Coordinates of C-alpha atoms and ligand atoms in Angstrom, one line a residue:
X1 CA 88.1 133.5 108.7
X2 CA 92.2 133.7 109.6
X3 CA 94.4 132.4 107.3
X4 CA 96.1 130.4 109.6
X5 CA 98.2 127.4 108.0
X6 CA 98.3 124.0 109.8
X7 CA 100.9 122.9 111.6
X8 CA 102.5 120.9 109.5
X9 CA 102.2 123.2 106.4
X10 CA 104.6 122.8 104.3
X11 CA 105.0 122.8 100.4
X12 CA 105.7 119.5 99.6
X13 CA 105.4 119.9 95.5
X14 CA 108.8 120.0 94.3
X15 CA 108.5 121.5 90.4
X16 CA 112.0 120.5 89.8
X17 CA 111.8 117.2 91.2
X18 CA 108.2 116.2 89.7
X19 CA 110.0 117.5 86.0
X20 CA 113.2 115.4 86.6
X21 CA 111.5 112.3 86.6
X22 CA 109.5 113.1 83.4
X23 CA 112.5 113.6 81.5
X24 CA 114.6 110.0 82.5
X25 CA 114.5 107.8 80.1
X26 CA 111.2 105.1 79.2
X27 CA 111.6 102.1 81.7
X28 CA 111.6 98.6 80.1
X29 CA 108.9 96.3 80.4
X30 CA 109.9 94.4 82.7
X31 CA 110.1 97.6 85.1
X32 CA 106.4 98.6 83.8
X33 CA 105.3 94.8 84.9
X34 CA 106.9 94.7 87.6
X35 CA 105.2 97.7 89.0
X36 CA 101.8 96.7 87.8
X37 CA 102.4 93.5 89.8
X38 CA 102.9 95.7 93.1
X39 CA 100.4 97.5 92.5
X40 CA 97.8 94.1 91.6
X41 CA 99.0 92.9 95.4
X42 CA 97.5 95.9 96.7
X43 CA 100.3 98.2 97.1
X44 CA 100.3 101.6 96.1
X45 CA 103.2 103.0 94.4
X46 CA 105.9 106.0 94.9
X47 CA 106.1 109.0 92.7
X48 CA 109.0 107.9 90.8
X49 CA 107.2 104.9 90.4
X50 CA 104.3 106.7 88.9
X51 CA 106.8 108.5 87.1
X52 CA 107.7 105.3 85.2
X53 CA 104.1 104.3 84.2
X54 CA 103.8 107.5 82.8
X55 CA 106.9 107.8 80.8
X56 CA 105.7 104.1 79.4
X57 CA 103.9 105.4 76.3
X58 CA 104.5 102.4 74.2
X59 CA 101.5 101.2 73.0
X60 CA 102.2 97.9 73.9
X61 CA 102.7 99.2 77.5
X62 CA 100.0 101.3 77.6
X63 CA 97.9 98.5 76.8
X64 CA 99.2 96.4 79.6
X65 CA 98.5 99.1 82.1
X66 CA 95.1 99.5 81.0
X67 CA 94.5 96.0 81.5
X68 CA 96.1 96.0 84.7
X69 CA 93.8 98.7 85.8
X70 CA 90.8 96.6 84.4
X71 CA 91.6 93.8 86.7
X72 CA 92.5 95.7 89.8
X73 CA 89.2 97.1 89.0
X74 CA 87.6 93.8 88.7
X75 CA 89.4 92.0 91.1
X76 CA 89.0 94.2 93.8
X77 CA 86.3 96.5 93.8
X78 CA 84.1 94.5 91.6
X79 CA 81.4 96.0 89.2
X80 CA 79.7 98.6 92.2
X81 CA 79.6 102.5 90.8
X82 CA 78.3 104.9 93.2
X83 CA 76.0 107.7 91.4
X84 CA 75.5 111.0 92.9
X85 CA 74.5 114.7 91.5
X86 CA 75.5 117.7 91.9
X87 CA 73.8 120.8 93.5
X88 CA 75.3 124.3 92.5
X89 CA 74.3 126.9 95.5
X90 CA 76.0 129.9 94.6
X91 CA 78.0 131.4 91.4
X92 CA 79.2 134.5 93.4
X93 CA 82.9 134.3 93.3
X94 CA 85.7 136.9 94.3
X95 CA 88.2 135.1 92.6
X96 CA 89.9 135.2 89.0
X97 CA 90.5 131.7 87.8
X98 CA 91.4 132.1 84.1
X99 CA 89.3 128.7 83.4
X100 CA 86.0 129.6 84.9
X101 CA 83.0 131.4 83.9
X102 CA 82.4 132.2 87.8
X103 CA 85.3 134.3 88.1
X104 CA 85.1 137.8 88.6
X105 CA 86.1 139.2 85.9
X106 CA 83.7 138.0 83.8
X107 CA 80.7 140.4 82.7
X108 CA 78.3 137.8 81.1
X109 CA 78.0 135.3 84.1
X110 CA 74.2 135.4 86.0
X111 CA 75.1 135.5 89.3
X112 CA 73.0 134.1 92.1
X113 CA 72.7 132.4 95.4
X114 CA 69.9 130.0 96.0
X115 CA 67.9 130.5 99.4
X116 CA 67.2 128.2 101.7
X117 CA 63.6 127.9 100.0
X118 CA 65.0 127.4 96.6
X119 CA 67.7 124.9 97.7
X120 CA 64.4 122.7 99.0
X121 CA 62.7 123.5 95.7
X122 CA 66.3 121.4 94.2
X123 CA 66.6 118.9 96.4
X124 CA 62.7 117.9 96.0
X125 CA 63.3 117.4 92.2
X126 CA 66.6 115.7 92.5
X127 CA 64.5 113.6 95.2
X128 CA 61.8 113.1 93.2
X129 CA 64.2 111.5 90.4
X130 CA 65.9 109.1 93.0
X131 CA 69.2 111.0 93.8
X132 CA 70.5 110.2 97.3
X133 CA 73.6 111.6 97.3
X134 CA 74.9 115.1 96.4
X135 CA 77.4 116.9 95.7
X136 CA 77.1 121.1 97.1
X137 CA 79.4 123.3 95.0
X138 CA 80.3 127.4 95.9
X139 CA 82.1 129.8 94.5
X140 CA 84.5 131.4 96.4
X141 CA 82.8 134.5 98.5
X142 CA 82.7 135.9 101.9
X143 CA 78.8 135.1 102.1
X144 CA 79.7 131.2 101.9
X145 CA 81.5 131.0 104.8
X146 CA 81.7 127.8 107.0
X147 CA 78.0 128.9 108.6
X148 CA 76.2 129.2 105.3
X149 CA 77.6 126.3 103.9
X150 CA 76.6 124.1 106.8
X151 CA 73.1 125.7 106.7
X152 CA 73.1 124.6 103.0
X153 CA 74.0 121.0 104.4
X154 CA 71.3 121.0 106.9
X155 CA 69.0 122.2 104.8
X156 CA 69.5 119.6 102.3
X157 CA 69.1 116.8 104.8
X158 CA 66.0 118.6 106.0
X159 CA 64.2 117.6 102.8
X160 CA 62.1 114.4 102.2
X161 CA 59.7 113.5 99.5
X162 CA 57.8 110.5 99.6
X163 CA 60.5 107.4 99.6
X164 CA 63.1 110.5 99.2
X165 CA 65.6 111.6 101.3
X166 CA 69.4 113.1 100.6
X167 CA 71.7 110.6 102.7
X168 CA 75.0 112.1 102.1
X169 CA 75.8 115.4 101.2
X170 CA 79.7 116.0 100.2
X171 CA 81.2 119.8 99.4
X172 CA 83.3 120.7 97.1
X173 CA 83.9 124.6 98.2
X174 CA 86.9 127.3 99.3
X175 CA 89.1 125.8 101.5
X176 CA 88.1 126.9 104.8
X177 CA 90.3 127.6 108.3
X178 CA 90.5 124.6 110.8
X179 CA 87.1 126.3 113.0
X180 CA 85.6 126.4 109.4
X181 CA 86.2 122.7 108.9
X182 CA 84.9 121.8 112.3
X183 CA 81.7 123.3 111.6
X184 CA 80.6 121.8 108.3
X185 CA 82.0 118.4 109.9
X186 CA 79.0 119.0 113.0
X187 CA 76.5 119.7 109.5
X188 CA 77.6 115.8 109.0
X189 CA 78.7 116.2 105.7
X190 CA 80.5 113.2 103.5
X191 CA 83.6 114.5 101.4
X192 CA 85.2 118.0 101.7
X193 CA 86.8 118.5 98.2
X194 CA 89.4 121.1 97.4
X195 CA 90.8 120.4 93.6
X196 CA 94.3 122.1 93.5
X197 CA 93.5 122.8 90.1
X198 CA 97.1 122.5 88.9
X199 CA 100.2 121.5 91.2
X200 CA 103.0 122.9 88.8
X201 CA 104.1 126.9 90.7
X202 CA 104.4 128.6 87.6
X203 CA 100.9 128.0 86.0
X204 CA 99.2 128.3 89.3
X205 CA 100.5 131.7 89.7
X206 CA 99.7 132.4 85.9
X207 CA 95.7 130.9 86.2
X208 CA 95.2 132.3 89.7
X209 CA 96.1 136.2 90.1
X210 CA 98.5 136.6 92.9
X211 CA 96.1 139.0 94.6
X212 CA 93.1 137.2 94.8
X213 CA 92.1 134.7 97.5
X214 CA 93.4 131.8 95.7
X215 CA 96.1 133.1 94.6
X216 CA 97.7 131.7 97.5
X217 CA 99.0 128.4 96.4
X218 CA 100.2 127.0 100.1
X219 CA 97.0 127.8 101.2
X220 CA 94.9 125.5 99.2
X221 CA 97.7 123.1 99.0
X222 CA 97.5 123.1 102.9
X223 CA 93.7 123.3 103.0
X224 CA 92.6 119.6 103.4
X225 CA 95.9 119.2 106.3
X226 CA 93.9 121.8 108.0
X227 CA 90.3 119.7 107.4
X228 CA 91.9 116.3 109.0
X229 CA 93.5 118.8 111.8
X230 CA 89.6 119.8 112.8
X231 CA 88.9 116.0 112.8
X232 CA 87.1 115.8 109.3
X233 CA 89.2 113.2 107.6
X234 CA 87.1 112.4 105.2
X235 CA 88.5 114.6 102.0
X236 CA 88.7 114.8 98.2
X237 CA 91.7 115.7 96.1
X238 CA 91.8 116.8 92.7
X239 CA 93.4 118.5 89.6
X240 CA 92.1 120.3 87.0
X241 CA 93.6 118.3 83.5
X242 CA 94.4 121.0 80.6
X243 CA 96.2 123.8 82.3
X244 CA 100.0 121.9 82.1
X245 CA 101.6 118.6 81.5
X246 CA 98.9 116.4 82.3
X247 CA 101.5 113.7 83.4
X248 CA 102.9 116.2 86.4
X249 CA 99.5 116.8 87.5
X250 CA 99.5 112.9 88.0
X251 CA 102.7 113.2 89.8
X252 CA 101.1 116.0 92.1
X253 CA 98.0 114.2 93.1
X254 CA 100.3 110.8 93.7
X255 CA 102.8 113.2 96.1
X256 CA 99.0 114.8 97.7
X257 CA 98.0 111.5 98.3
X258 CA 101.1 109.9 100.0
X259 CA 101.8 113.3 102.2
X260 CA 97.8 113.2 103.6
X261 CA 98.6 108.9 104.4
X262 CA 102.0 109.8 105.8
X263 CA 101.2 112.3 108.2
X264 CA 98.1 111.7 109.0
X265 CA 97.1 107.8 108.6
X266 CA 94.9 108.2 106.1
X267 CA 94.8 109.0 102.3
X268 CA 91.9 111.1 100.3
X269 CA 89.0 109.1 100.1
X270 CA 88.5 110.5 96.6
X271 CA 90.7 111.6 93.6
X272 CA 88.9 113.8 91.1
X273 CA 90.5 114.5 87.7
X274 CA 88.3 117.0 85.9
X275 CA 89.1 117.6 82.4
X276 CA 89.2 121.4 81.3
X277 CA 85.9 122.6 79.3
X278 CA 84.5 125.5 77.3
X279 CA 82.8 128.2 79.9
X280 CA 81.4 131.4 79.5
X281 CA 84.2 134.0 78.2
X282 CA 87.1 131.8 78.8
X283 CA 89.7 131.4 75.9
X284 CA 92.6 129.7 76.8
X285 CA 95.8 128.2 75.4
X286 CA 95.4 124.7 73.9
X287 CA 98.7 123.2 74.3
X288 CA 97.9 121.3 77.6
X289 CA 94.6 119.8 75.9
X290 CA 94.3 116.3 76.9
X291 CA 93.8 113.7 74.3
X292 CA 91.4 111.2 75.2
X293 CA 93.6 108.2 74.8
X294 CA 95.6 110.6 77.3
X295 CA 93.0 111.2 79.7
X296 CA 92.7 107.2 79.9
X297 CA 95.4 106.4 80.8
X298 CA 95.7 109.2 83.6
X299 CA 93.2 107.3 85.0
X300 CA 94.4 103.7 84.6
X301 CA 97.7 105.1 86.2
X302 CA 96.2 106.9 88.9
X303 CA 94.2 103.3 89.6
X304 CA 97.4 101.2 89.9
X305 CA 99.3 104.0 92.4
X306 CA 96.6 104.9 94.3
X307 CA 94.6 101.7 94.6
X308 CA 92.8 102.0 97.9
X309 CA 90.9 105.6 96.8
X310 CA 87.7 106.3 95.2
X311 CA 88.3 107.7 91.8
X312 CA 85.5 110.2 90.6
X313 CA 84.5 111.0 86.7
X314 CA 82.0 113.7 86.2
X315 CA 79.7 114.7 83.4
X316 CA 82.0 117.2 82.3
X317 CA 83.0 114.3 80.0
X318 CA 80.6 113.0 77.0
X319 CA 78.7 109.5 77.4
X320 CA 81.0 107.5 75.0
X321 CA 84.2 108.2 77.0
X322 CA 82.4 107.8 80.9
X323 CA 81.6 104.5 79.7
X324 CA 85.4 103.5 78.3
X325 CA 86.4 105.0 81.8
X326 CA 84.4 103.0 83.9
X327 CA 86.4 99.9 83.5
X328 CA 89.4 101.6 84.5
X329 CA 88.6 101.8 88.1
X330 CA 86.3 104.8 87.8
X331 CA 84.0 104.2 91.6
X332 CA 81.9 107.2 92.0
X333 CA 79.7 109.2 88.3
X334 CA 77.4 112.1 88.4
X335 CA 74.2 111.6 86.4
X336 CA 70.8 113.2 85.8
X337 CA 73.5 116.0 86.0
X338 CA 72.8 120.4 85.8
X339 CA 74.9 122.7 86.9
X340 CA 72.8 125.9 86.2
X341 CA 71.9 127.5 89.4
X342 CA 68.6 126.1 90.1
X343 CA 68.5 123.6 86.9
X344 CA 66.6 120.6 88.4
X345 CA 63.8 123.2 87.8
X346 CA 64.1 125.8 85.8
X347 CA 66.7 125.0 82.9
X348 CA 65.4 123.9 79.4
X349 CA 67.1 120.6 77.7
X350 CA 70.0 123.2 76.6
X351 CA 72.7 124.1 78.8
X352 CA 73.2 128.4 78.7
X353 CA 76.7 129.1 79.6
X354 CA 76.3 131.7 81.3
X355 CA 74.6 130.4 83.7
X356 CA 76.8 127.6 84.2
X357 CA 80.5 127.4 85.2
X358 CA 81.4 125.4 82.5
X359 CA 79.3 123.3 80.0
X360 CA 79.2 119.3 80.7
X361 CA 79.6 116.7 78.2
X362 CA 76.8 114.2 79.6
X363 CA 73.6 115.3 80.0
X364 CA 71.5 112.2 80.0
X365 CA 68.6 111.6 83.2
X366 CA 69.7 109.4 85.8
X367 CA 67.2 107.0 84.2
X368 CA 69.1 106.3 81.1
X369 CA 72.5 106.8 82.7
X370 CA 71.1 103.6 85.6
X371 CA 69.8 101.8 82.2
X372 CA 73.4 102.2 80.4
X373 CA 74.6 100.6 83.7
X374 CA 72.9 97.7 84.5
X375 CA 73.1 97.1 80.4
X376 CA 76.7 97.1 80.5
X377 CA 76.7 94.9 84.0
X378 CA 77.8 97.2 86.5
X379 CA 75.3 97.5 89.7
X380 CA 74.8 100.7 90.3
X381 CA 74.5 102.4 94.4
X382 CA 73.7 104.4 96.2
X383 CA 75.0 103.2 99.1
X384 CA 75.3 105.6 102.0
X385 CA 75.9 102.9 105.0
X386 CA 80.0 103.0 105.9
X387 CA 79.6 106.9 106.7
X388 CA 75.9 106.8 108.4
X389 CA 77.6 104.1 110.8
X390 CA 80.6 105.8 111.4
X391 CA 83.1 103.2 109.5
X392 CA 85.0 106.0 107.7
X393 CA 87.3 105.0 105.1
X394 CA 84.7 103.1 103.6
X395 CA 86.6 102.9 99.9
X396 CA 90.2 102.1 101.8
X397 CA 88.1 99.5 104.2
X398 CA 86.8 97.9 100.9
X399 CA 90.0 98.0 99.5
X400 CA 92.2 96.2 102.8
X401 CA 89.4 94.0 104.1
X402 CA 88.8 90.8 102.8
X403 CA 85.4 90.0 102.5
X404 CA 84.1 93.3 102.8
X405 CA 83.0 94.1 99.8
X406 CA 81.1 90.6 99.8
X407 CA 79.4 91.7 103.2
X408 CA 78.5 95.6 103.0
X409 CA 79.4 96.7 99.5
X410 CA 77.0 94.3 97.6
X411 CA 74.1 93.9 99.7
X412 CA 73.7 97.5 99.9
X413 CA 74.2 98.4 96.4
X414 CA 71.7 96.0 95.5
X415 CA 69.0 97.0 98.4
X416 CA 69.8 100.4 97.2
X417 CA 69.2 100.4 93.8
X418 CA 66.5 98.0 94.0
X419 CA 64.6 100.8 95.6
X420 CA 65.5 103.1 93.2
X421 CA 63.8 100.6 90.3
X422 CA 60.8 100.3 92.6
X423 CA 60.5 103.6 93.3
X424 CA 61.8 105.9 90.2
X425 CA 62.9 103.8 87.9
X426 CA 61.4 103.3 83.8
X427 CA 59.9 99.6 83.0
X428 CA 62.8 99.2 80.7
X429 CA 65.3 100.3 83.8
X430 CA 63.1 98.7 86.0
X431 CA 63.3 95.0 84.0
X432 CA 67.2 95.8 83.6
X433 CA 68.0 96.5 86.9
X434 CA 65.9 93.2 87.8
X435 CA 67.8 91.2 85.4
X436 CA 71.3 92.1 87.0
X437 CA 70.1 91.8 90.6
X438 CA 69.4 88.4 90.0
X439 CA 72.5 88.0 88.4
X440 CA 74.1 89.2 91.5
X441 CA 72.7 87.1 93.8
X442 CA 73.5 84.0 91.9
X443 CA 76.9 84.8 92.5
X444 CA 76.7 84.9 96.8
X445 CA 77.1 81.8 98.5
X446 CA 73.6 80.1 100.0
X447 CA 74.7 81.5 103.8
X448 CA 72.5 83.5 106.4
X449 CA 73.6 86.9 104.7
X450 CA 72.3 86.2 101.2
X451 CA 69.1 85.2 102.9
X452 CA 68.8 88.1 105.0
X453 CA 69.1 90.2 101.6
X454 CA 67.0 87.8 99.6
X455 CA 64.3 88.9 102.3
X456 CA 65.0 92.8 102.4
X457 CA 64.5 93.1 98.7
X458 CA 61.4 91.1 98.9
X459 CA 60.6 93.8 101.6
X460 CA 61.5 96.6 99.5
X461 CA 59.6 95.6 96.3
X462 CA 56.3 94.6 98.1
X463 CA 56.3 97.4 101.6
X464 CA 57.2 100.8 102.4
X465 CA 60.2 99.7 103.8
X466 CA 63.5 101.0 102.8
X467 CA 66.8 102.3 103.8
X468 CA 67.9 98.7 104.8
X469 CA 71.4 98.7 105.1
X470 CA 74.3 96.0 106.1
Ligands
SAM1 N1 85.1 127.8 94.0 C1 85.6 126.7 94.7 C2 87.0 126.4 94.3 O1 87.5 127.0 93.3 O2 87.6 125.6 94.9 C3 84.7 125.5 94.4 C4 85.0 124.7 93.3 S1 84.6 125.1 91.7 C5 83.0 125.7 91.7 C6 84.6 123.4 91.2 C7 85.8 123.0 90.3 O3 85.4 123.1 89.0 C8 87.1 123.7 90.4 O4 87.8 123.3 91.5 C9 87.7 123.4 89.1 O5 88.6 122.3 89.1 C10 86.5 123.0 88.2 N2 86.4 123.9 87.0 C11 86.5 125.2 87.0 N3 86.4 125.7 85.7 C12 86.3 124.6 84.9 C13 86.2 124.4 83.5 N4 86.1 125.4 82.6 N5 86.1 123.1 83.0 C14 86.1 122.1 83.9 N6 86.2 122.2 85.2 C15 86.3 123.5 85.7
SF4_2 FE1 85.6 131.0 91.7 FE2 86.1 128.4 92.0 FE3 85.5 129.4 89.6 FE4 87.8 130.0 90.7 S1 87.1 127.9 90.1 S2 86.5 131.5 89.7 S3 87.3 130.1 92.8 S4 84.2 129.3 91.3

């Protein structure tokens, strides 16, 4: 692989900058409303806007941004969350990342590499549970190069069981060269996610070991520039909340996300905010903790400046708090999650550490997790449509279209999990889910759509039929 940067590469993280607007004074509330009124007529906001919702930490405040969130939520996107899993392929890594039980350093991690055989062996049992979208996660090595990883993708779509198939397939992986990007794009993956782990110079250099591969912070910074450059523009930003000020990091994805839209037409299509957790060997400094109350309202803010993105919450985070998130504008969960190589087969009810890159905080079935759903009123999907018929974009589509959501979004959640009530789901899921499609459908209007899907889930729950999508 070269190393060679993009054209446009260019660090646009200014520490000094980012740190300058943390330290102005709090804004007044009219400033904070006026912002979350920009942001409710679907604009997103500037940096040094951000800035000013994060330096709002009145409680008063806080609580209006939350509820803004709730309603930009609710208002736009509606009460859709897309479910996926993830698939760890390899724990080989050559890097030194202070925060993970992969790095190399570390004695006590298992190391290992699935096969092609074993990743079918995966993919069959996440099948056989109902999953339909994954997530692929590598370390970082010289055996998962661009090749291997798009062998892992084809392999994965290779695999049907019964009613199962895999319809999406997104990486999270080292950032790859433009040629790299090009060929995972031909694989037909989803989302290519690199996670800049943490946007502030001095603690990147301090986490990352200056002569390991990611050490290199214009590299990764540059990495997704180089993925819309090879045509794949269809990428996942992220940062890793614990290592410094969580309110920079905030500031870092906002800049991320404006430079990709600027120069390039289009934003990520997700934003991932992992919070830091224990892993195998790994001791570090508390003072960047995030508080919970914290970590909500990263999220809430990140909803109101970013609005047209897909915001992802993972199972690194415990039951209780996934389900506070969720009203803030959370769109994509993992559930049914394991992230010990090969743990849809082999792993126990208890998570071994060293086996595992970190340890998660959820680790309920994808059963329970679609029953705490449909409980709470949100439809779950696993909708797969907007990138199968090339309409890229989907989440900013969804977001800028009216009437979108009404056409695609909700037919296909519905279709989508209907079939996964009819063919995984528990009674008690099943008679949930039921209860909340109905619930649905009262809401569309008596028109030649709703009748169309009034007839495909009468297809789905009494044929073979499936995969119906708008
Ligand atoms: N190895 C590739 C890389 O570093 O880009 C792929 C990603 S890594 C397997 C997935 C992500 O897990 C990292 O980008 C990091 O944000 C996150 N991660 C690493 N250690 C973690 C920890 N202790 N707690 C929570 N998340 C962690
Ligand atoms: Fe390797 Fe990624 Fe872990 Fe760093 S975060 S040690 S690159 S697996």
């Amino acid at each position: 692989m070269s190393r060679k940067l993009s054209a446009t590469a260019t660090d646009f993280i200014d520490d000094a900058h980012l740190t300058a607007l943390l330290e102005r004074p709090r804004p007044d509330s009219r400033r904070v409303r006026d912002l979350v009124a920009k942001s409710l007529d679907k604009q997103a906001l500037a940096v040094e806007e951000t800035a000013d919702l994060l330096l709002a930490d009145d409680p008063e405040l806080v609580e209006e941004i939350f509820a803004a969130a709730r309603t930009l939520k609710e208002t736009v996107y509606g009460n859709r969350i897309v479910l996926f899993a993830p698939l760890y392929i390899g724990s080989e890594c050559i890097n030194d990342c202070a925060y993970c039980g992969f790095r190399r350093s570390n004695p006590d991690a298992v190391r290992r590499t699935l096969d092609l055989d074993e990743i079918r062996r995966q993919v069959t049992a996440l099948e056989e549970k109902g999953q339909k979208r994954l997530i692929l996660v590598f370390g970082e090595h010289p055996k998962y190069n661009a090749e291997f990883i798009a062998e892992s993708v084809r392999t994965v779509y290779g695999v049907k069981v019964g009613h199962g198939e895999i319809r999406r397939v997104n990486i999270n992986a080292a950032p790859l060269d433009k040629a790299g990007y090009e060929i995972v794009k031909e694989a037909g993956i989803g989302t290519y996610q690199v996670f800049q782990e943490t946007y502030h110079h001095p603690t990147y250099a301090q986490v990352h070991p200056r002569l390991t591969a990611k050490g290199d912070y214009l590299w990764r910074l540059d990495a997704l520039s180089r993925a819309m450059e090879a045509g794949l523009d269809d990428v996942g930003i992220g940062a890793l909340f614990g290592l410094y000020d969580w309110r920079f990091e905030v500031l870092g994805l906002v800049r991320h996300a404006l430079f990709l839209q600027e120069l390039y037409g289009v934003g990520p299509h997700t934003i991932s905010f992992p919070r830091l957790r224990p892993a195998s060997g790994v001791q570090l400094d508390e003072k960047w903790q995030v508080a919970d109350r914290d970590f909500l309202r990263l999220i809430a803010i990140l909803r109101l400046s970013v609005p047209y993105t897909g915001m992802i919450l993972t199972a690194r985070e415990d039951a209780a708090l996934r389900r506070q998130a969720l009203s803030f504008g959370v769109s994509q969960i993992d559930a049914g999650t394991r992230i010990e190589l090969g743990g849809y087969t082999e792993a126990g009810d208890t998570q071994c550490m060293e086996r595992e890159q970190f340890t998660i905080g959820d680790v309920r079935s994808l059963d329970e997790v679609m029953r705490e759903l449909v409980v709470d009123g949100h439809v779950p999907s696993f909708c797969t449509a907007c990138y199968r018929l090339g309409r890229t974009g989907e989440h900013f589509m969804e977001f800028a279209i009216p009437g979108f959501i009404k056409r695609f979004c909700t037919p296909n959640a519905l279709t989508t999990l209907l079939e996964y009530l009819v063919d995984y789901g528990s009674e008690e899921t099943r008679a949930a889910g039921e209860r909340i499609i109905a619930e649905e459908l009262a809401k569309l209007p008596e028109d030649a759509l709703k009748r169309e899907l009034v007839s495909r889930l009468d297809r789905i729950r009494t044929t073979e039929d499936r995969d119906l999508y708008f």
